[in-house]
Short mmCIF file of C-alpha atoms in Angstrom, two decimals:
data_model
loop_
_atom_site.label_atom_id
_atom_site.label_comp_id
_atom_site.label_asym_id
_atom_site.label_seq_id
_atom_site.Cartn_x
_atom_site.Cartn_y
_atom_site.Cartn_z
CA UNK A 1 19.46 -9.68 -11.02
CA UNK A 2 20.00 -12.75 -9.42
CA UNK A 3 16.89 -14.39 -10.15
CA UNK A 4 17.59 -14.31 -14.33
CA UNK A 5 20.96 -15.90 -13.56
CA UNK A 6 19.48 -18.45 -10.76
CA UNK A 7 16.79 -19.55 -14.13
CA UNK A 8 19.76 -19.86 -16.32
CA UNK A 9 21.06 -22.56 -13.75
CA UNK A 10 17.71 -24.47 -12.94
CA UNK A 11 17.06 -25.09 -16.01
CA UNK A 12 21.02 -26.05 -17.23
CA UNK A 13 20.74 -28.52 -14.32
CA UNK A 14 17.71 -30.09 -15.65
CA UNK A 15 16.37 -29.21 -12.14
CA UNK A 16 12.21 -29.39 -11.84
CA UNK A 17 10.87 -25.44 -12.22
CA UNK A 18 10.14 -24.04 -8.96
CA UNK A 19 12.42 -26.35 -7.09
CA UNK A 20 15.80 -24.08 -6.41
CA UNK A 21 18.95 -26.15 -5.09
CA UNK A 22 20.35 -25.11 -2.54
CA UNK A 23 23.75 -25.19 -3.66
CA UNK A 24 24.09 -23.47 -6.16
CA UNK A 25 22.72 -20.22 -4.72
CA UNK A 26 24.67 -17.29 -6.21
CA UNK A 27 26.55 -15.16 -4.11
CA UNK A 28 25.14 -12.00 -3.26
CA UNK A 29 22.85 -10.04 -0.80
CA UNK A 30 20.05 -13.03 0.95
CA UNK A 31 17.08 -12.22 -1.02
CA UNK A 32 15.28 -11.83 2.67
CA UNK A 33 11.54 -11.52 2.17
CA UNK A 34 11.04 -11.96 -1.97
CA UNK A 35 9.07 -14.58 -3.10
CA UNK A 36 10.66 -18.54 -3.48
CA UNK A 37 7.91 -19.63 -5.75
CA UNK A 38 8.84 -19.12 -9.34
CA UNK A 39 6.53 -17.56 -11.97
CA UNK A 40 4.22 -20.57 -12.55
CA UNK A 41 3.11 -20.83 -9.59
CA UNK A 42 -0.68 -20.27 -9.16
CA UNK A 43 -2.39 -18.47 -6.11
CA UNK A 44 -4.41 -21.15 -4.29
CA UNK A 45 -8.52 -20.68 -3.92
CA UNK A 46 -9.40 -21.05 -0.39
CA UNK A 47 -13.59 -20.93 -0.62
CA UNK A 48 -15.77 -24.01 -0.47
CA UNK A 49 -18.58 -23.22 -1.76
CA UNK A 50 -16.73 -23.35 -5.42
CA UNK A 51 -15.24 -26.77 -4.20
CA UNK A 52 -18.94 -27.57 -3.14
CA UNK A 53 -20.43 -27.27 -6.28
CA UNK A 54 -21.65 -30.50 -8.32
CA UNK A 55 -20.17 -31.74 -11.46
CA UNK A 56 -23.20 -31.03 -13.43
CA UNK A 57 -23.28 -27.21 -12.65
CA UNK A 58 -19.90 -26.20 -13.05
CA UNK A 59 -19.22 -23.88 -16.58
CA UNK A 60 -17.21 -24.44 -19.34
CA UNK A 61 -14.81 -22.54 -17.93
CA UNK A 62 -14.77 -23.68 -14.40
CA UNK A 63 -14.30 -27.37 -15.61
CA UNK A 64 -11.39 -25.93 -18.36
CA UNK A 65 -10.11 -24.24 -15.25
CA UNK A 66 -10.26 -27.83 -13.06
CA UNK A 67 -8.53 -30.09 -15.30
CA UNK A 68 -5.60 -27.56 -15.71
CA UNK A 69 -4.79 -27.31 -12.04
CA UNK A 70 -3.96 -30.94 -12.10
CA UNK A 71 -0.94 -30.37 -14.03
CA UNK A 72 -0.35 -27.20 -12.71
CA UNK A 73 2.04 -25.35 -9.44
CA UNK A 74 0.03 -24.40 -6.87
CA UNK A 75 1.54 -22.16 -3.87
CA UNK A 76 0.83 -23.54 -0.54
CA UNK A 77 -1.86 -21.14 1.17
CA UNK A 78 -0.73 -19.50 4.37
CA UNK A 79 -1.61 -20.17 7.68
CA UNK A 80 -3.84 -18.16 8.40
CA UNK A 81 -6.28 -18.47 5.54
CA UNK A 82 -9.68 -19.88 6.36
CA UNK A 83 -12.88 -20.05 4.66
CA UNK A 84 -14.82 -19.67 8.29
CA UNK A 85 -17.66 -17.13 8.12
CA UNK A 86 -15.58 -15.57 11.30
CA UNK A 87 -12.84 -15.18 9.82
CA UNK A 88 -12.72 -10.71 9.87
CA UNK A 89 -10.02 -9.28 7.50
CA UNK A 90 -10.02 -6.24 9.38
CA UNK A 91 -9.54 -8.27 13.18
CA UNK A 92 -6.56 -10.46 10.79
CA UNK A 93 -4.68 -6.91 9.67
CA UNK A 94 -5.32 -5.19 13.54
CA UNK A 95 -3.78 -8.64 15.43
CA UNK A 96 -0.27 -8.60 12.64
CA UNK A 97 -0.21 -4.98 13.40
CA UNK A 98 -0.20 -6.09 17.36
CA UNK A 99 1.98 -9.07 16.79
CA UNK A 100 5.33 -8.70 18.33
CA UNK A 101 8.33 -11.15 17.16
CA UNK A 102 5.89 -13.33 15.80
CA UNK A 103 4.26 -14.32 18.53
CA UNK A 104 0.59 -14.37 17.03
CA UNK A 105 -1.01 -16.45 19.73
CA UNK A 106 -0.43 -14.34 22.16
CA UNK A 107 -1.67 -10.77 19.86
CA UNK A 108 -4.84 -12.70 18.88
CA UNK A 109 -5.48 -13.77 22.50
CA UNK A 110 -5.13 -10.37 23.35
CA UNK A 111 -7.68 -9.19 20.29
CA UNK A 112 -10.43 -11.71 21.66
CA UNK A 113 -10.00 -10.24 25.32
CA UNK A 114 -10.42 -6.76 23.95
CA UNK A 115 -13.23 -7.86 22.06
CA UNK A 116 -14.23 -9.20 25.31
CA UNK A 117 -13.77 -6.47 27.23
CA UNK A 118 -16.05 -4.08 24.98
CA UNK A 119 -18.71 -6.92 24.91
CA UNK A 120 -18.66 -6.62 28.98
CA UNK A 121 -18.23 -2.57 28.80
CA UNK A 122 -21.58 -2.17 26.79
CA UNK A 123 -23.55 -5.07 28.37
CA UNK A 124 -23.00 -3.20 31.79
CA UNK A 125 -24.19 -0.06 30.40
CA UNK A 126 -27.44 -1.58 28.75
CA UNK A 127 -28.68 -3.81 31.77
CA UNK A 128 -28.13 -0.20 33.59
CA UNK A 129 -30.16 2.10 31.42
CA UNK A 130 -33.61 3.06 30.71
CA UNK A 131 -35.50 1.41 27.40
CA UNK A 132 -35.01 4.23 25.76
CA UNK A 133 -31.14 4.55 25.68
CA UNK A 134 -31.13 0.74 25.50
CA UNK A 135 -32.02 0.89 21.96
CA UNK A 136 -29.38 3.38 21.73
CA UNK A 137 -26.37 1.51 23.09
CA UNK A 138 -25.16 -1.09 20.59
CA UNK A 139 -23.47 -4.09 21.95
CA UNK A 140 -21.52 -5.90 18.99
CA UNK A 141 -18.03 -5.56 19.47
CA UNK A 142 -17.14 -6.55 16.02
CA UNK A 143 -19.65 -3.51 14.84
CA UNK A 144 -17.70 -1.22 17.39
CA UNK A 145 -14.57 -2.14 16.40
CA UNK A 146 -15.04 -1.44 12.72
CA UNK A 147 -17.14 2.02 13.57
CA UNK A 148 -14.29 2.80 15.61
CA UNK A 149 -11.38 2.19 13.41
CA UNK A 150 -13.07 3.98 10.49
CA UNK A 151 -14.04 7.07 12.64
CA UNK A 152 -9.97 7.66 13.35
CA UNK A 153 -9.17 6.94 9.61
CA UNK A 154 -7.71 10.95 8.12
CA UNK A 155 -9.23 11.57 5.23
CA UNK A 156 -6.09 13.88 3.96
CA UNK A 157 -2.47 13.23 4.47
CA UNK A 158 0.61 15.37 5.08
CA UNK A 159 3.81 14.36 2.82
CA UNK A 160 7.15 16.08 3.12
CA UNK A 161 8.19 17.82 0.29
CA UNK A 162 11.67 19.15 -0.48
CA UNK A 163 11.58 22.25 -2.45
CA UNK A 164 14.17 25.13 -2.39
CA UNK A 165 16.59 23.26 0.16
CA UNK A 166 13.94 23.10 2.94
CA UNK A 167 10.74 20.67 3.52
CA UNK A 168 7.45 21.76 3.28
CA UNK A 169 4.33 19.77 4.60
CA UNK A 170 2.14 19.35 1.89
CA UNK A 171 -1.55 18.05 2.44
CA UNK A 172 -2.30 15.04 -0.07
CA UNK A 173 -4.77 13.08 -0.70
CA UNK A 174 -4.08 9.26 0.86
CA UNK A 175 -5.26 6.05 -0.66
CA UNK A 176 -7.52 4.10 1.17
CA UNK A 177 -5.20 0.92 2.50
CA UNK A 178 -3.08 4.51 3.73
CA UNK A 179 -6.09 5.08 5.88
CA UNK A 180 -6.79 2.36 7.57
CA UNK A 181 -3.27 1.76 7.97
CA UNK A 182 -2.82 4.96 10.04
CA UNK A 183 -6.20 4.47 11.91
CA UNK A 184 -4.59 1.05 13.18
CA UNK A 185 -1.13 2.54 14.03
CA UNK A 186 -2.36 5.44 16.20
CA UNK A 187 -4.77 3.46 18.00
CA UNK A 188 -2.07 0.79 18.71
CA UNK A 189 0.36 3.34 19.76
CA UNK A 190 -1.45 5.09 21.71
CA UNK A 191 -2.73 2.48 24.14
CA UNK A 192 0.71 1.54 23.81
CA UNK A 193 2.78 4.64 25.17
CA UNK A 194 0.21 7.04 26.64
CA UNK A 195 -1.36 4.94 29.12
CA UNK A 196 -0.35 3.77 32.84
CA UNK A 197 2.35 0.77 32.38
CA UNK A 198 0.37 -1.75 35.00
CA UNK A 199 -2.69 -1.49 32.63
CA UNK A 200 -3.64 -4.52 30.41
CA UNK A 201 -3.45 -4.03 26.93
CA UNK A 202 -7.03 -5.11 26.33
CA UNK A 203 -8.23 -2.78 29.12
CA UNK A 204 -6.17 -0.23 28.04
CA UNK A 205 -7.73 -0.97 23.73
CA UNK A 206 -11.30 -1.49 25.12
CA UNK A 207 -11.30 2.07 26.41
CA UNK A 208 -9.98 3.76 23.45
CA UNK A 209 -12.07 1.63 20.72
CA UNK A 210 -15.22 2.52 23.04
CA UNK A 211 -13.93 6.35 23.18
CA UNK A 212 -13.44 6.61 19.29
CA UNK A 213 -17.08 4.97 18.50
CA UNK A 214 -18.64 7.92 20.14
CA UNK A 215 -15.58 10.08 18.13
CA UNK A 216 -14.19 11.21 21.27
CA UNK A 217 -10.18 10.66 23.13
CA UNK A 218 -7.23 10.70 21.98
CA UNK A 219 -6.86 9.21 18.73
CA UNK A 220 -9.30 11.15 17.17
CA UNK A 221 -7.68 14.40 18.38
CA UNK A 222 -4.95 13.29 17.42
CA UNK A 223 -6.35 12.62 13.49
CA UNK A 224 -8.03 15.90 13.96
CA UNK A 225 -4.58 17.82 14.52
CA UNK A 226 -3.62 15.90 11.56
CA UNK A 227 -7.02 18.04 9.43
CA UNK A 228 -5.94 20.82 11.25
CA UNK A 229 -2.22 20.79 10.31
CA UNK A 230 -3.40 19.95 6.47
CA UNK A 231 -5.64 22.90 6.59
CA UNK A 232 -3.03 25.08 8.02
CA UNK A 233 -0.53 24.35 5.44
CA UNK A 234 -3.49 24.33 2.53
CA UNK A 235 -1.48 27.10 0.45
CA UNK A 236 1.54 24.57 -0.07
CA UNK A 237 -1.01 22.08 -1.94
CA UNK A 238 0.16 23.54 -5.79
CA UNK A 239 4.15 21.38 -4.22
CA UNK A 240 2.30 18.53 -5.04
CA UNK A 241 2.97 17.24 -8.44
CA UNK A 242 0.72 14.05 -9.04
CA UNK B 1 23.14 25.24 -36.73
CA UNK B 2 24.47 21.69 -36.94
CA UNK B 3 25.71 19.73 -35.08
CA UNK B 4 29.60 19.77 -35.28
CA UNK B 5 31.56 17.24 -36.80
CA UNK B 6 33.96 15.07 -34.90
CA UNK B 7 35.90 13.92 -37.53
CA UNK B 8 39.36 14.04 -36.18
CA UNK B 9 39.12 14.88 -32.78
CA UNK B 10 41.03 12.65 -31.42
CA UNK B 11 44.70 13.76 -29.96
CA UNK B 12 47.25 12.69 -32.31
CA UNK B 13 50.65 14.05 -32.99
CA UNK B 14 49.80 14.90 -36.71
CA UNK B 15 46.70 17.00 -35.05
CA UNK B 16 46.27 20.51 -35.92
CA UNK B 17 42.89 21.15 -34.78
CA UNK B 18 41.68 21.55 -31.70
CA UNK B 19 41.19 18.25 -29.85
CA UNK B 20 38.60 16.47 -27.20
CA UNK B 21 39.96 14.91 -24.40
CA UNK B 22 37.74 12.64 -22.94
CA UNK B 23 37.83 10.95 -19.44
CA UNK B 24 36.08 8.01 -19.90
CA UNK B 25 36.47 5.84 -22.90
CA UNK B 26 34.90 6.18 -25.87
CA UNK B 27 32.09 3.07 -25.51
CA UNK B 28 28.61 2.83 -26.05
CA UNK B 29 26.69 2.67 -22.14
CA UNK B 30 24.17 -0.77 -22.34
CA UNK B 31 21.79 2.14 -21.24
CA UNK B 32 19.53 5.07 -22.61
CA UNK B 33 18.78 8.14 -21.08
CA UNK B 34 15.23 8.55 -19.93
CA UNK B 35 12.37 10.64 -21.25
CA UNK B 36 11.68 13.66 -19.15
CA UNK B 37 8.68 13.56 -16.81
CA UNK B 38 6.00 15.97 -17.95
CA UNK B 39 5.48 18.91 -14.84
CA UNK B 40 2.17 17.26 -13.13
CA UNK B 41 -0.03 19.74 -10.93
CA UNK B 42 -1.25 19.30 -7.68
CA UNK B 43 -4.89 18.04 -8.41
CA UNK B 44 -8.32 17.92 -6.97
CA UNK B 45 -7.40 21.61 -5.31
CA UNK B 46 -11.08 22.73 -5.07
CA UNK B 47 -12.98 19.98 -3.87
CA UNK B 48 -9.84 19.85 -0.78
CA UNK B 49 -10.41 23.73 -0.35
CA UNK B 50 -14.46 23.09 -0.47
CA UNK B 51 -13.39 20.25 2.20
CA UNK B 52 -11.59 23.00 4.55
CA UNK B 53 -13.74 25.66 4.21
CA UNK B 54 -16.33 22.79 5.40
CA UNK B 55 -14.26 22.07 8.64
CA UNK B 56 -13.46 25.62 9.32
CA UNK B 57 -17.49 26.21 9.90
CA UNK B 58 -17.54 22.89 11.65
CA UNK B 59 -14.72 22.89 13.86
CA UNK B 60 -13.24 20.02 12.06
CA UNK B 61 -15.89 17.62 12.40
CA UNK B 62 -16.39 14.53 10.05
CA UNK B 63 -20.09 13.96 10.56
CA UNK B 64 -20.86 17.96 9.59
CA UNK B 65 -19.25 17.17 6.09
CA UNK B 66 -19.98 14.06 4.77
CA UNK B 67 -20.76 15.47 1.45
CA UNK B 68 -17.63 17.37 0.97
CA UNK B 69 -15.12 14.33 2.24
CA UNK B 70 -17.29 12.35 -0.21
CA UNK B 71 -16.49 14.11 -3.28
CA UNK B 72 -12.85 14.61 -2.38
CA UNK B 73 -12.00 11.12 -1.77
CA UNK B 74 -14.26 10.74 -5.27
CA UNK B 75 -12.41 13.09 -7.23
CA UNK B 76 -9.15 11.06 -5.48
CA UNK B 77 -10.47 7.84 -6.57
CA UNK B 78 -10.59 9.52 -10.63
CA UNK B 79 -7.06 11.31 -10.53
CA UNK B 80 -5.30 7.68 -9.11
CA UNK B 81 -7.58 6.22 -12.03
CA UNK B 82 -6.45 8.40 -14.59
CA UNK B 83 -2.92 8.18 -13.95
CA UNK B 84 -3.31 4.39 -13.95
CA UNK B 85 -4.58 4.37 -17.56
CA UNK B 86 -1.75 7.21 -18.57
CA UNK B 87 1.01 5.07 -17.50
CA UNK B 88 -0.82 1.24 -18.64
CA UNK B 89 -1.30 3.83 -22.58
CA UNK B 90 2.82 4.93 -22.50
CA UNK B 91 4.14 1.02 -22.08
CA UNK B 92 2.03 0.00 -24.64
CA UNK B 93 1.49 2.30 -26.96
CA UNK B 94 5.28 3.25 -28.17
CA UNK B 95 4.58 4.92 -31.61
CA UNK B 96 7.76 4.68 -33.16
CA UNK B 97 10.80 3.41 -31.05
CA UNK B 98 10.56 1.67 -28.09
CA UNK B 99 10.58 3.40 -24.83
CA UNK B 100 13.30 3.67 -22.79
CA UNK B 101 12.36 0.84 -20.29
CA UNK B 102 12.36 -1.63 -22.88
CA UNK B 103 15.52 0.10 -24.90
CA UNK B 104 17.35 -0.78 -21.21
CA UNK B 105 15.98 -4.20 -20.52
CA UNK B 106 16.74 -5.04 -24.24
CA UNK B 107 20.27 -3.80 -23.70
CA UNK B 108 20.83 -5.73 -20.92
CA UNK B 109 20.00 -8.93 -22.07
CA UNK B 110 22.29 -7.91 -25.24
CA UNK B 111 24.70 -5.75 -24.15
CA UNK B 112 28.10 -3.85 -26.46
CA UNK B 113 30.70 -5.73 -26.76
CA UNK B 114 33.87 -3.75 -26.49
CA UNK B 115 36.14 -6.77 -27.05
CA UNK B 116 35.95 -9.19 -29.12
CA UNK B 117 36.54 -12.50 -28.29
#
């Protein structure tokens, strides 16, 4: 609503597009989480291989694109983007969900300590095991992390639907991102709430991740409870309209 | 039967007929009413029931029901894409008059002028 007014003000004052003048802010509810970039801004491309290509290997489109970018405005890349080989989107998302009050340093250190704890536990098991068992023990903490979260993802979700004055929990298929979010959320909530006060987060998380990796533990149980509820309410599936 | 006529329905001293007494001023609003959405129906019921039958037999273990779960996911993604295509079709191809959303946007930009100046 305020956007077209702001735009008219911007062009009226002859300001450079993309610069919002602080003085002429229209009174009203402050837009807190919306992007401050105008529609003319392009997204940044963070890819080392793309920029390392020599001039001769570029196609026509890429050459045109490069020339075009010299005149167009580009948004600033967020501080968390890397082109590092160690950057993992799942780990980044998990760190952001663990973060409290913007303390990314603490969240990231907890996650690294968790992965280290997982690796240490697995190595202890490895050295204590016989030759046949050593082949089955997984020692890569990233693989354990991904597999544990995949095991915790629910297949079907429940949605409250209002019908006849009552709310019924209707089983509904969930999109991928919702399932991933639920898995991570359950893992973090379980570790924060249902453990002893004095245990540290990396210790709790590593224990839960290893249990989930073997399809055991409270997070898997919560997922199965959700499945059981969905199975009990399968007759209500017709209340859905999508 | 055709719509009854609105001629001479305002209350005036010289009006003997039954009059209308509207509670709001008779000025066109800057929005049109929305299209009635079609009653959708629940999708992927068969895949879901097959999956749940498999779960009941195998004590809710996901490792035993991989194929059914895969079918369910595929059905869900197919319906999701079909819905997206349908909504894109609705927004792009309007045969005849404009869609209510576009009409409302246009009316917002060029509203009805109840005043003269």
